[in-house]
Short mmCIF file of C-alpha atoms and ligand atoms in Angstrom, two decimals:
data_model
loop_
_atom_site.label_atom_id
_atom_site.label_comp_id
_atom_site.label_asym_id
_atom_site.label_seq_id
_atom_site.Cartn_x
_atom_site.Cartn_y
_atom_site.Cartn_z
CA UNK A 1 -20.92 11.48 -31.82
CA UNK A 2 -17.08 9.98 -31.65
CA UNK A 3 -17.93 7.72 -34.56
CA UNK A 4 -19.39 10.90 -36.82
CA UNK A 5 -16.53 12.98 -35.96
CA UNK A 6 -14.07 10.09 -36.90
CA UNK A 7 -15.72 9.81 -39.74
CA UNK A 8 -15.44 13.73 -40.63
CA UNK A 9 -11.76 14.24 -39.60
CA UNK A 10 -11.30 11.37 -42.27
CA UNK A 11 -13.17 13.28 -45.25
CA UNK A 12 -11.54 16.46 -44.35
CA UNK A 13 -8.65 16.20 -43.28
CA UNK A 14 -8.25 19.10 -41.91
CA UNK A 15 -10.16 19.57 -38.65
CA UNK A 16 -9.80 18.18 -34.93
CA UNK A 17 -12.52 16.61 -32.95
CA UNK A 18 -12.86 18.68 -30.32
CA UNK A 19 -13.01 21.97 -32.56
CA UNK A 20 -15.30 20.20 -35.32
CA UNK A 21 -17.67 18.86 -32.98
CA UNK A 22 -17.44 21.02 -29.47
CA UNK A 23 -19.52 19.72 -26.38
CA UNK A 24 -21.92 22.34 -25.71
CA UNK A 25 -21.54 22.48 -21.64
CA UNK A 26 -24.98 23.06 -19.66
CA UNK A 27 -24.71 24.34 -16.00
CA UNK A 28 -27.68 22.85 -13.82
CA UNK A 29 -27.81 25.23 -10.55
CA UNK A 30 -29.71 22.64 -8.28
CA UNK A 31 -26.86 20.73 -6.16
CA UNK A 32 -27.53 17.14 -6.31
CA UNK A 33 -25.34 14.09 -5.21
CA UNK A 34 -23.16 12.85 -8.35
CA UNK A 35 -25.39 10.12 -9.15
CA UNK A 36 -28.60 12.01 -9.37
CA UNK A 37 -26.91 14.37 -11.09
CA UNK A 38 -25.51 12.02 -13.67
CA UNK A 39 -29.15 10.99 -14.11
CA UNK A 40 -30.70 14.41 -14.83
CA UNK A 41 -27.88 15.17 -17.11
CA UNK A 42 -28.76 11.76 -19.11
CA UNK A 43 -32.40 12.48 -19.04
CA UNK A 44 -32.04 16.03 -20.26
CA UNK A 45 -29.09 16.88 -22.28
CA UNK A 46 -26.34 13.65 -22.81
CA UNK A 47 -24.30 12.90 -19.79
CA UNK A 48 -22.45 14.73 -16.81
CA UNK A 49 -19.24 16.75 -18.71
CA UNK A 50 -16.66 15.21 -20.03
CA UNK A 51 -13.12 16.90 -19.94
CA UNK A 52 -10.47 16.33 -22.58
CA UNK A 53 -8.83 19.25 -23.18
CA UNK A 54 -7.14 22.43 -22.05
CA UNK A 55 -9.73 24.54 -23.72
CA UNK A 56 -12.71 22.10 -22.48
CA UNK A 57 -10.85 23.10 -18.94
CA UNK A 58 -11.04 26.55 -19.72
CA UNK A 59 -14.74 26.64 -20.92
CA UNK A 60 -15.64 25.01 -17.41
CA UNK A 61 -14.10 27.48 -15.65
CA UNK A 62 -15.88 30.23 -17.43
CA UNK A 63 -19.08 28.69 -16.96
CA UNK A 64 -18.96 27.71 -13.31
CA UNK A 65 -16.90 30.77 -12.24
CA UNK A 66 -19.02 32.13 -9.10
CA UNK A 67 -19.71 28.57 -8.09
CA UNK A 68 -17.93 26.56 -5.39
CA UNK A 69 -17.68 22.46 -6.78
CA UNK A 70 -19.43 21.45 -9.55
CA UNK A 71 -19.96 17.65 -10.77
CA UNK A 72 -18.26 16.54 -13.64
CA UNK A 73 -18.09 12.81 -15.27
CA UNK A 74 -15.59 11.97 -13.64
CA UNK A 75 -15.76 8.95 -10.82
CA UNK A 76 -13.79 6.29 -9.28
CA UNK A 77 -13.09 3.12 -12.02
CA UNK A 78 -13.55 0.54 -9.24
CA UNK A 79 -13.78 -2.57 -11.69
CA UNK A 80 -10.18 -2.42 -13.64
CA UNK A 81 -7.33 -4.56 -11.41
CA UNK A 82 -4.03 -4.36 -12.79
CA UNK A 83 -0.67 -5.94 -12.57
CA UNK A 84 2.51 -3.88 -12.13
CA UNK A 85 4.58 -5.62 -14.87
CA UNK A 86 3.64 -4.37 -17.68
CA UNK A 87 5.30 -7.03 -20.22
CA UNK A 88 1.81 -8.55 -21.24
CA UNK A 89 3.49 -11.30 -23.24
CA UNK A 90 4.55 -12.56 -19.34
CA UNK A 91 0.60 -13.88 -19.24
CA UNK A 92 -0.57 -16.63 -21.48
CA UNK A 93 -4.79 -16.36 -21.70
CA UNK A 94 -6.55 -16.24 -18.69
CA UNK A 95 -3.27 -15.72 -16.60
CA UNK A 96 -3.85 -11.95 -15.89
CA UNK A 97 -6.81 -12.54 -14.63
CA UNK A 98 -5.92 -15.35 -12.13
CA UNK A 99 -7.23 -14.35 -8.55
CA UNK A 100 -6.96 -15.62 -5.17
CA UNK A 101 -9.98 -13.59 -3.10
CA UNK A 102 -10.33 -14.31 0.49
CA UNK A 103 -13.88 -14.49 1.59
CA UNK A 104 -15.29 -10.99 1.69
CA UNK A 105 -13.04 -9.72 -0.86
CA UNK A 106 -12.11 -7.47 -2.74
CA UNK A 107 -13.42 -5.25 -0.22
CA UNK A 108 -12.33 -1.62 -0.41
CA UNK A 109 -14.39 -1.13 -3.05
CA UNK A 110 -15.38 2.88 -1.45
CA UNK A 111 -11.79 3.36 -2.29
CA UNK A 112 -10.51 4.27 -6.02
CA UNK A 113 -7.21 3.36 -5.08
CA UNK A 114 -6.32 0.11 -3.41
CA UNK A 115 -3.26 -2.84 -3.37
CA UNK A 116 -3.33 -6.18 -3.09
CA UNK A 117 -1.41 -8.70 -0.47
CA UNK A 118 -1.12 -12.46 0.05
CA UNK A 119 -1.78 -13.49 3.29
CA UNK A 120 -0.40 -16.57 4.71
CA UNK A 121 -3.48 -18.55 4.08
CA UNK A 122 -2.49 -18.09 0.39
CA UNK A 123 -5.48 -15.80 -0.01
CA UNK A 124 -5.41 -12.43 -1.15
CA UNK A 125 -6.70 -9.45 0.37
CA UNK A 126 -7.22 -5.63 -0.35
CA UNK A 127 -5.08 -2.88 1.52
CA UNK A 128 -4.83 0.61 1.50
CA UNK A 129 -1.70 1.19 -0.44
CA UNK A 130 0.13 3.32 1.86
CA UNK A 131 0.41 0.64 4.75
CA UNK A 132 3.90 -0.44 5.15
CA UNK A 133 4.41 -4.44 4.41
CA UNK A 134 6.81 -6.91 3.16
CA UNK A 135 6.75 -7.72 -0.69
CA UNK A 136 7.33 -10.16 -3.30
CA UNK A 137 9.44 -9.08 -6.28
CA UNK A 138 9.73 -11.17 -9.65
CA UNK A 139 13.04 -11.87 -11.39
CA UNK A 140 13.01 -12.49 -14.92
CA UNK A 141 16.62 -13.11 -15.47
CA UNK A 142 16.04 -16.37 -13.15
CA UNK A 143 12.19 -16.22 -13.52
CA UNK A 144 12.24 -16.60 -9.53
CA UNK A 145 9.99 -14.57 -6.84
CA UNK A 146 11.86 -12.72 -4.19
CA UNK A 147 10.40 -12.16 -0.56
CA UNK A 148 11.69 -8.93 0.46
CA UNK A 149 11.41 -8.89 4.60
CA UNK A 150 11.26 -4.85 4.43
CA UNK A 151 8.25 -2.56 5.31
CA UNK A 152 7.26 -0.36 2.28
CA UNK A 153 4.07 0.69 1.30
CA UNK A 154 3.10 -0.46 -2.06
CA UNK A 155 4.60 2.26 -4.09
CA UNK A 156 7.61 2.17 -2.57
CA UNK A 157 7.82 -1.61 -2.61
CA UNK A 158 7.30 -1.34 -6.83
CA UNK A 159 10.50 0.66 -6.99
CA UNK A 160 11.94 -1.61 -4.59
CA UNK A 161 11.38 -4.44 -7.12
CA UNK A 162 11.92 -2.52 -10.14
CA UNK A 163 15.48 -1.37 -9.10
CA UNK A 164 16.55 -4.78 -7.44
CA UNK A 165 14.66 -7.03 -9.74
CA UNK A 166 11.88 -6.75 -12.47
CA UNK A 167 8.89 -5.68 -11.02
CA UNK A 168 6.46 -6.49 -8.12
CA UNK A 169 5.15 -10.40 -8.27
CA UNK A 170 2.40 -11.45 -10.83
CA UNK A 171 0.88 -14.15 -9.69
CA UNK A 172 -0.46 -16.69 -12.83
CA UNK A 173 -2.04 -19.75 -11.54
CA UNK A 174 -2.55 -21.76 -8.27
CA UNK A 175 0.96 -23.52 -8.15
CA UNK A 176 2.55 -19.88 -8.62
CA UNK A 177 0.29 -19.15 -5.63
CA UNK A 178 0.95 -21.64 -3.85
CA UNK A 179 4.95 -20.77 -4.29
CA UNK A 180 4.70 -17.38 -2.80
CA UNK A 181 3.13 -19.00 0.19
CA UNK A 182 5.58 -21.41 0.86
CA UNK A 183 8.00 -18.18 1.31
CA UNK A 184 6.22 -16.02 3.21
CA UNK A 185 7.40 -15.35 7.07
CA UNK A 186 4.68 -12.70 7.89
CA UNK A 187 1.47 -12.39 7.83
CA UNK A 188 1.18 -10.92 4.53
CA UNK A 189 2.99 -8.99 1.95
CA UNK A 190 2.42 -6.83 -1.38
CA UNK A 191 2.04 -8.61 -4.60
CA UNK A 192 1.76 -6.38 -8.04
CA UNK A 193 -2.04 -6.47 -8.50
CA UNK A 194 -3.48 -2.98 -7.96
CA UNK A 195 -6.48 -0.71 -8.93
CA UNK A 196 -5.85 2.49 -9.58
CA UNK A 197 -7.82 4.51 -12.02
CA UNK A 198 -10.78 6.70 -13.07
CA UNK A 199 -13.44 6.82 -15.89
CA UNK A 200 -15.70 9.31 -17.63
CA UNK A 201 -19.47 8.60 -16.92
CA UNK A 202 -20.08 8.70 -20.85
CA UNK A 203 -17.37 6.42 -21.32
CA UNK A 204 -14.76 8.35 -23.09
CA UNK A 205 -10.67 7.70 -22.33
CA UNK A 206 -9.28 9.20 -18.87
CA UNK A 207 -6.68 11.05 -20.79
CA UNK A 208 -6.23 14.67 -19.20
CA UNK A 209 -4.88 14.82 -15.87
CA UNK A 210 -6.27 17.97 -14.55
CA UNK A 211 -6.13 17.39 -10.68
CA UNK A 212 -5.42 20.17 -8.30
CA UNK A 213 -1.86 19.47 -6.18
CA UNK A 214 -2.41 16.63 -3.56
CA UNK A 215 -5.38 15.36 -5.62
CA UNK A 216 -7.16 12.84 -5.90
CA UNK A 217 -6.62 11.51 -2.28
CA UNK A 218 -6.71 7.81 -1.91
CA UNK A 219 -8.54 8.32 1.43
CA UNK A 220 -11.68 9.45 0.40
CA UNK A 221 -14.48 6.56 0.14
CA UNK A 222 -16.91 7.01 -2.64
CA UNK A 223 -15.08 9.55 -4.55
CA UNK A 224 -16.53 11.50 -7.69
CA UNK A 225 -14.49 14.56 -9.01
CA UNK A 226 -15.80 17.84 -8.62
CA UNK A 227 -14.13 20.72 -10.67
CA UNK A 228 -13.52 24.26 -8.44
CA UNK A 229 -11.73 27.14 -9.99
CA UNK A 230 -10.81 25.17 -13.23
CA UNK A 231 -9.16 22.09 -10.99
CA UNK A 232 -10.63 19.05 -10.18
CA UNK A 233 -10.91 17.43 -6.35
CA UNK A 234 -12.05 14.23 -5.53
CA UNK A 235 -14.92 14.21 -2.79
CA UNK A 236 -17.50 12.38 -2.00
CA UNK A 237 -19.96 11.45 -4.09
CA UNK A 238 -23.17 11.93 -1.93
CA UNK A 239 -22.41 15.41 -1.09
CA UNK A 240 -24.28 17.66 -2.83
CA UNK A 241 -23.34 20.08 -5.92
CA UNK A 242 -24.38 21.86 -8.73
CA UNK A 243 -23.23 20.23 -11.98
CA UNK A 244 -21.95 20.36 -15.54
CA UNK A 245 -23.53 18.32 -18.34
CA UNK A 246 -22.92 18.54 -21.88
CA UNK A 247 -24.89 17.71 -25.03
CA UNK A 248 -23.66 17.18 -28.35
CA UNK A 249 -23.90 19.98 -30.74
C1 NAG B 301 7.42 -3.85 10.32
O1 NAG B 301 6.04 -3.42 10.72
C2 NAG B 301 5.81 -4.49 11.88
C3 NAG B 301 4.50 -3.06 12.36
O2 NAG B 301 5.03 -1.93 12.40
C4 NAG B 301 6.82 -4.57 12.71
O3 NAG B 301 6.69 -5.37 14.23
C5 NAG B 301 7.95 -4.95 12.12
O4 NAG B 301 8.93 -5.51 12.92
C6 NAG B 301 8.35 -4.47 11.18
N1 NAG B 301 9.40 -4.89 10.28
C7 NAG B 301 10.93 -5.26 9.96
C8 NAG B 301 11.20 -5.60 8.83
O5 NAG B 301 10.73 -3.58 9.47
C1 NAG B 302 1.30 -21.80 -14.37
O1 NAG B 302 1.83 -20.79 -14.92
C2 NAG B 302 3.45 -20.96 -15.61
C3 NAG B 302 3.61 -19.97 -16.69
O2 NAG B 302 2.53 -20.15 -17.71
C4 NAG B 302 3.58 -21.99 -16.00
O3 NAG B 302 4.74 -22.12 -16.90
C5 NAG B 302 3.05 -23.70 -15.15
O4 NAG B 302 2.96 -24.67 -15.41
C6 NAG B 302 1.81 -23.24 -14.55
N1 NAG B 302 1.37 -24.35 -13.19
C7 NAG B 302 0.15 -24.67 -13.52
C8 NAG B 302 0.44 -25.84 -12.62
O5 NAG B 302 -0.63 -24.45 -14.30
#
């Protein structure tokens, strides 16, 4: 659908994708877990509902008015790890993908949001981002790492590093990892690696932020998105809810 729509847009030059090729939403009123709901949507229609515009939000809201949560196609992306440092020129080929996971890591795949610490054996481990710990910053001016012996959540650690230096430390290879390990004087400290993202079941870009206040919660394991009253909540994927599928026009 996407490719056809883009060609149409180019040819006609007048209509935008959602208006040209609206998704048709179908509500299924037989509660299922998120995974089973997806399987059923894919066999009967295209996929679980993808919501890309405010207009889509309204459509779903109207369709599901009398219902509690309904599953939509949004679920935790447990694959995509990122460095806090945004300057990608900092990394040569392969360096952004350098990892020093300890045995059994990365664990925590049951949480959508998770952050990474370097431990005093030099190996990396994942931890809930809200846990206070010391941190490693990076200073671009002097190309050096700084160990900061304060207890901060990962987010506060990031703010601290961005305010006083450049960012949280990225680790590009074994020798940088060794450098950090030698600077550490506690059990472990935050580095810049984290995971915090969502993806649509059909692979569409995750652009619209339509979460209810205080959502998504980082404390819910195995989490998928349910829509209720036009807003998104992250709930346990194994809960049973009605669901919304879509088909292409
Ligand atoms: C950080 O927290 C730990 C455990 O709560 C505590 O033992 C340590 O003294 C704290 N360090 C600093 C620098 O506040
Ligand atoms: C580690 O990476 C830095 C930055 O690319 C590079 O200057 C250094 O030579 C590398 N060290 C090793 C041992 O590969």
